[in-house]
Amino acid sequence: MPVLAEAQRQRVLFQSGFFILFLFAPVFDLLRFDLTQGHLIVFGQPWTLGLDDYLAGRISNDQMTLNILLRLILPILLLAAIFLGIAWRWGRLYCGWLCPHFSVVETINQLVRKASGKPSLWDKKPGPPWHPDGSPAPTDARYWLLALPLALAFALLWAVALLTYLLPPAEVYANLFHLTPTRNQALFIGAATTVLFLEFTFARHLFCRYACAVGMFQSLVWMTNRSAMVVGFPRQRACDCVGCQSFCDHACPMRLKPRTIKRLMFACTQCGQCIAACETVQRDNPEGSLLNWIDGQQALQADGEQGLLAAVSPKPLKFKPIIASPCGKGLG
């Protein structure tokens, strides 16, 4: 997987495309569950188990069993196998490259960083006052006037989109356009918008790390594969970190420490922003970035050497690993 700045642009394109797909999939009947009809619609076609026909005696027990196997159990197993197979090899690739929620997390993080110097309200200290490329990174509290309305706009957009996965999109959008939603539609949109606004404002990466079942399953599968793709840090080059303001730490949307051991990178989304930041800092270093993707034998070696770190802090819950540096000082 490329780790240059071009890769980050490609990732944004993937995220943008998938976000658009998330919004318009119900509109074009690509995928939605219609409560009014009581069944899935996939690529414009009804996806049913034939329960009504079975209850009416039009299909046999054997046919109903076959329908359950082919239309329910087999698709679920196939999709799960593909999804978890990707996670086993590449980790939370879906989260970092496709997930529409994570794209919202990153967008609001950037605005909050510009407003306060911190990507999250829960960060104790602001990041460096300059970018990895050396350009200044000033803060301006006026960005709050953009961050909060944008969080609300995303919340409303998500609430409406989620409703279209359950009710005919034409009906939902027509009612909104004429400001005549039904009582249930208004309650759903109002409640969902409120919850999502609070989550986008206060929880963002915390939801991804601790509450998202999709991300959790990917991480669990990824952790079982010791040779899976992971961010590697060469211990012998720890000297090159001297003078750096831990840009890789501040670049991580999940607020992780990229130079730590794999088990403390449990929620890594493989977005590669830490690698891009390090690459920018080390742009004049002939040996290149200190952080790089590794897998296979290199990942096995890193796992055996505790993530290429010589030592780990005795209080790992604080997520502050100590790197034994050949420079004669520890790097946090």
Coordinates of C-alpha atoms in Angstrom, one line a residue:
M1 CA 0.0 0.0 0.0
P2 CA 1.5 3.4 -1.0
V3 CA 2.3 5.7 1.9
L4 CA 3.2 8.9 0.0
A5 CA 1.1 12.1 0.0
E6 CA -0.5 10.8 -3.2
A7 CA -1.9 7.8 -1.2
Q8 CA -3.6 10.2 1.2
R9 CA -5.3 11.9 -1.8
Q10 CA -6.4 8.5 -3.0
R11 CA -7.8 7.7 0.4
V12 CA -9.8 10.9 0.4
L13 CA -11.2 10.0 -3.0
F14 CA -12.2 6.5 -1.7
Q15 CA -13.8 8.1 1.4
S16 CA -15.7 10.6 -0.7
G17 CA -16.9 8.1 -3.1
F18 CA -18.1 5.7 -0.4
F19 CA -19.8 8.6 1.4
I20 CA -21.7 9.5 -1.7
L21 CA -22.6 5.8 -2.1
F22 CA -23.8 5.7 1.5
L23 CA -26.2 8.6 0.8
F24 CA -27.5 7.5 -2.5
A25 CA -27.7 3.7 -2.3
P26 CA -31.2 3.8 -1.0
V27 CA -32.3 6.4 -3.6
F28 CA -31.3 4.1 -6.4
D29 CA -32.5 1.0 -4.6
L30 CA -29.0 -0.4 -4.5
L31 CA -29.5 -1.6 -0.9
R32 CA -32.2 -0.8 1.7
F33 CA -34.8 -2.5 3.9
D34 CA -38.2 -1.2 3.2
L35 CA -40.4 -1.4 6.2
T36 CA -43.5 -0.7 4.2
Q37 CA -42.9 -3.8 2.1
G38 CA -41.2 -5.8 4.8
H39 CA -38.2 -7.0 2.9
L40 CA -34.7 -6.1 1.5
I41 CA -34.3 -4.4 -1.8
V42 CA -30.9 -5.2 -3.5
F43 CA -30.0 -3.7 -6.8
G44 CA -33.6 -2.8 -7.4
Q45 CA -34.9 -6.3 -6.8
P46 CA -36.8 -7.6 -3.8
W47 CA -34.8 -9.9 -1.6
T48 CA -37.2 -12.1 0.3
L49 CA -37.3 -15.5 2.0
G50 CA -40.7 -16.3 0.6
L51 CA -42.3 -16.4 4.1
D52 CA -45.7 -15.2 2.8
D53 CA -45.7 -17.9 0.1
Y54 CA -44.8 -20.5 2.7
L55 CA -47.5 -19.4 5.1
A56 CA -50.0 -19.5 2.2
G57 CA -48.9 -23.0 1.2
R58 CA -47.5 -22.0 -2.2
I59 CA -44.0 -23.4 -1.4
S60 CA -42.9 -26.5 0.4
N61 CA -40.8 -26.9 3.6
D62 CA -37.9 -28.0 1.5
Q63 CA -38.1 -24.8 -0.7
M64 CA -38.4 -22.6 2.4
T65 CA -35.3 -24.3 3.9
L66 CA -33.4 -23.7 0.7
N67 CA -34.5 -20.1 0.6
I68 CA -33.2 -19.5 4.1
L69 CA -29.9 -21.2 3.2
L70 CA -29.3 -19.4 -0.1
R71 CA -30.9 -16.0 0.7
L72 CA -29.9 -15.5 4.3
I73 CA -27.3 -17.8 5.8
L74 CA -25.0 -18.1 2.8
P75 CA -24.9 -14.4 1.9
I76 CA -24.2 -13.5 5.5
L77 CA -21.4 -16.1 5.8
L78 CA -19.9 -15.0 2.4
L79 CA -19.9 -11.3 3.3
A80 CA -18.5 -12.0 6.7
A81 CA -15.7 -14.2 5.3
I82 CA -14.7 -11.5 2.8
F83 CA -14.9 -8.7 5.3
L84 CA -13.0 -10.5 8.1
G85 CA -10.5 -11.9 5.6
I86 CA -9.5 -8.4 4.5
A87 CA -9.3 -7.4 8.2
W88 CA -7.1 -10.5 9.0
R89 CA -4.5 -9.3 6.4
W90 CA -4.8 -5.5 6.5
G91 CA -6.6 -4.6 9.7
R92 CA -9.3 -1.9 9.9
L93 CA -8.9 -1.0 6.2
Y94 CA -12.6 -0.4 5.9
C95 CA -12.5 2.1 8.7
G96 CA -9.6 4.2 7.4
W97 CA -10.4 4.1 3.7
L98 CA -14.2 3.8 3.3
C99 CA -16.2 4.2 6.5
P100 CA -18.4 7.3 6.2
H101 CA -18.3 7.9 9.9
F102 CA -14.5 8.0 10.0
S103 CA -14.5 10.6 7.2
V104 CA -16.8 12.8 9.4
V105 CA -14.4 12.2 12.3
E106 CA -11.4 13.4 10.3
T107 CA -13.2 16.4 8.8
I108 CA -14.4 17.7 12.2
N109 CA -11.0 16.9 13.8
Q110 CA -9.4 19.2 11.3
L111 CA -11.7 22.1 12.1
V112 CA -11.4 21.5 15.9
R113 CA -7.6 21.5 15.5
K114 CA -7.8 24.9 13.7
A115 CA -10.1 26.2 16.4
S116 CA -8.2 25.0 19.5
G117 CA -4.9 23.5 18.4
K118 CA -6.2 20.1 19.5
P119 CA -8.1 17.6 17.2
S120 CA -10.3 16.5 20.2
L121 CA -11.7 18.2 23.2
W122 CA -10.2 15.5 25.3
D123 CA -6.6 16.0 24.3
K124 CA -4.8 17.5 27.3
K125 CA -2.3 19.6 25.3
P126 CA -2.4 21.3 21.9
G127 CA -0.2 20.0 19.1
P128 CA 2.9 21.7 17.7
P129 CA 2.3 25.3 16.4
W130 CA 3.5 24.3 13.0
H131 CA 2.9 21.6 10.4
P132 CA 5.4 18.7 9.7
D133 CA 6.5 20.6 6.6
G134 CA 7.5 23.6 8.8
S135 CA 4.6 25.9 7.9
P136 CA 2.8 27.6 10.8
A137 CA -0.4 26.1 12.2
P138 CA -2.1 29.0 13.9
T139 CA -5.4 28.6 15.8
D140 CA -8.4 30.7 15.4
A141 CA -11.4 30.3 17.7
R142 CA -13.7 31.4 14.8
Y143 CA -13.4 28.0 13.4
W144 CA -15.8 26.8 16.1
L145 CA -18.4 28.8 14.1
L146 CA -17.8 26.3 11.3
A147 CA -17.1 23.2 13.2
L148 CA -20.3 23.1 15.3
P149 CA -22.7 23.9 12.4
L150 CA -20.9 21.3 10.2
A151 CA -21.3 18.7 12.9
L152 CA -25.0 19.5 13.1
A153 CA -25.3 19.4 9.3
F154 CA -23.6 16.0 9.2
A155 CA -25.9 14.7 11.9
L156 CA -29.0 15.8 10.0
L157 CA -27.7 14.4 6.8
W158 CA -26.9 11.0 8.4
A159 CA -30.3 10.9 10.2
V160 CA -32.2 11.5 6.9
A161 CA -30.0 9.0 5.0
L162 CA -30.6 6.3 7.7
L163 CA -34.3 6.9 7.4
T164 CA -34.2 6.3 3.7
Y165 CA -32.7 2.9 4.3
L166 CA -36.0 2.1 6.1
L167 CA -38.7 4.0 4.2
P168 CA -39.1 4.8 0.5
P169 CA -36.6 7.6 -0.2
A170 CA -39.0 9.5 -2.5
E171 CA -41.5 9.7 0.3
V172 CA -38.9 10.9 2.9
Y173 CA -37.4 13.5 0.7
A174 CA -40.7 14.8 -0.7
N175 CA -42.0 15.2 2.9
L176 CA -38.9 17.1 3.9
F177 CA -39.0 19.3 0.8
H178 CA -42.6 20.3 1.6
L179 CA -41.9 20.4 5.4
T180 CA -44.6 17.9 6.0
P181 CA -42.8 14.8 7.5
T182 CA -45.0 12.4 9.4
R183 CA -44.9 12.3 13.1
N184 CA -42.8 9.2 13.2
Q185 CA -40.4 10.5 10.5
A186 CA -40.0 13.8 12.4
L187 CA -39.3 11.9 15.7
F188 CA -36.8 9.7 14.1
I189 CA -34.9 12.5 12.3
G190 CA -35.0 14.7 15.5
A191 CA -33.8 12.0 17.8
A192 CA -31.1 10.7 15.4
T193 CA -29.9 14.2 14.7
T194 CA -29.5 15.0 18.4
V195 CA -27.7 11.8 19.2
L196 CA -25.4 12.0 16.1
F197 CA -24.6 15.7 16.8
L198 CA -23.5 14.9 20.4
E199 CA -21.5 12.0 19.1
F200 CA -19.8 14.0 16.3
T201 CA -19.1 16.9 18.7
F202 CA -17.9 15.0 21.8
A203 CA -17.2 11.3 21.0
R204 CA -16.0 10.9 17.4
H205 CA -12.8 8.8 17.8
L206 CA -14.0 7.5 21.2
F207 CA -17.0 5.9 19.5
C208 CA -14.7 4.3 16.8
R209 CA -12.3 3.0 19.5
Y210 CA -14.7 1.6 22.1
A211 CA -18.3 1.4 20.7
C212 CA -18.2 0.5 17.0
A213 CA -18.8 -3.2 16.6
V214 CA -17.7 -3.2 13.0
G215 CA -14.3 -1.8 14.0
M216 CA -14.0 -4.0 17.0
F217 CA -14.4 -7.2 15.0
Q218 CA -11.8 -6.1 12.4
S219 CA -9.3 -5.3 15.2
L220 CA -9.9 -8.6 16.9
V221 CA -9.3 -10.6 13.7
W222 CA -6.3 -8.4 12.9
M223 CA -4.7 -9.1 16.3
T224 CA -4.8 -12.8 15.7
N225 CA -2.5 -12.5 12.6
R226 CA 1.0 -11.7 13.8
S227 CA 2.2 -11.2 10.2
A228 CA -0.6 -8.8 9.2
M229 CA 0.2 -5.3 7.9
V230 CA 1.1 -2.9 10.7
V231 CA 3.0 0.3 11.2
G232 CA 6.7 -0.5 11.9
F233 CA 9.3 1.6 13.6
P234 CA 13.0 0.8 13.3
R235 CA 14.6 1.0 16.8
Q236 CA 18.0 1.6 15.4
R237 CA 16.9 4.9 13.9
A238 CA 15.4 6.3 17.0
C239 CA 18.0 9.1 16.9
D240 CA 16.1 10.6 14.0
C241 CA 13.2 11.3 16.3
V242 CA 15.2 13.8 18.3
G243 CA 13.9 17.3 17.8
C244 CA 10.6 16.1 16.3
Q245 CA 7.5 17.2 18.1
S246 CA 5.8 13.8 17.8
F247 CA 4.0 14.8 14.6
C248 CA 3.0 11.2 14.0
D249 CA 1.2 11.1 17.4
H250 CA -0.7 14.3 16.6
A251 CA -1.6 13.2 13.1
C252 CA -3.4 10.1 14.3
P253 CA -7.2 10.6 14.2
M254 CA -7.7 7.8 16.7
R255 CA -5.3 9.5 19.1
L256 CA -2.9 6.5 19.2
K257 CA 0.9 6.4 19.5
P258 CA 2.2 4.9 16.2
R259 CA 5.6 4.1 17.6
T260 CA 4.2 1.7 20.3
I261 CA 3.5 -2.0 20.3
K262 CA 0.8 -3.6 18.2
R263 CA -1.5 -4.5 21.0
L264 CA -1.6 -0.8 22.0
M265 CA -2.5 0.0 18.3
F266 CA -5.6 -2.2 18.6
A267 CA -7.8 0.5 17.1
C268 CA -5.5 1.5 14.2
T269 CA -7.5 2.3 11.1
Q270 CA -4.6 1.9 8.7
C271 CA -5.2 5.5 7.5
G272 CA -1.4 6.0 7.2
Q273 CA -1.5 9.6 8.4
C274 CA 1.2 9.0 10.9
I275 CA 3.4 7.6 8.1
A276 CA 2.7 10.6 5.9
A277 CA 3.5 13.0 8.8
C278 CA 6.8 11.2 9.5
E279 CA 7.6 11.1 5.8
T280 CA 7.2 14.9 5.6
V281 CA 9.3 15.5 8.7
Q282 CA 12.1 13.2 7.3
R283 CA 11.8 14.5 3.8
D284 CA 15.5 15.5 3.8
N285 CA 16.6 12.3 5.4
P286 CA 18.2 10.0 2.8
E287 CA 16.9 7.0 4.7
G288 CA 13.3 8.3 4.4
S289 CA 10.5 7.9 6.8
L290 CA 10.9 6.1 10.2
L291 CA 7.4 4.8 10.1
N292 CA 6.4 2.4 7.3
W293 CA 4.0 -0.4 6.6
I294 CA 5.4 -3.8 7.3
D295 CA 4.0 -7.3 7.0
G296 CA 5.0 -10.9 6.8
Q297 CA 8.4 -11.7 8.3
Q298 CA 9.0 -8.1 9.3
A299 CA 5.7 -7.9 11.2
L300 CA 6.5 -11.2 12.9
Q301 CA 9.9 -9.8 14.0
A302 CA 8.3 -6.6 15.2
D303 CA 5.7 -8.6 17.2
G304 CA 8.5 -10.7 18.7
E305 CA 10.4 -7.6 19.6
Q306 CA 7.4 -5.8 21.1
G307 CA 6.8 -3.6 18.1
L308 CA 10.5 -2.9 17.4
L309 CA 10.7 -1.1 20.8
A310 CA 13.5 -1.9 23.2
A311 CA 11.4 -1.3 26.2
V312 CA 7.8 -0.4 27.2
S313 CA 6.7 1.9 30.0
P314 CA 5.7 0.0 33.2
K315 CA 2.4 1.9 33.0
P316 CA 1.3 0.9 29.5
L317 CA -2.3 2.1 30.2
K318 CA -1.0 5.6 29.8
F319 CA 0.0 4.8 26.2
K320 CA 3.5 6.3 26.7
P321 CA 6.0 3.7 25.5
I322 CA 9.7 4.5 26.1
I323 CA 12.0 3.9 23.2
A324 CA 15.6 3.1 24.2
S325 CA 17.4 5.5 21.9
P326 CA 21.0 5.0 20.7
C327 CA 21.2 8.7 21.2
G328 CA 21.4 8.2 24.9
K329 CA 17.9 9.5 25.8
G330 CA 14.4 8.1 25.8
L331 CA 11.9 9.2 23.2
G332 CA 8.3 9.4 24.4

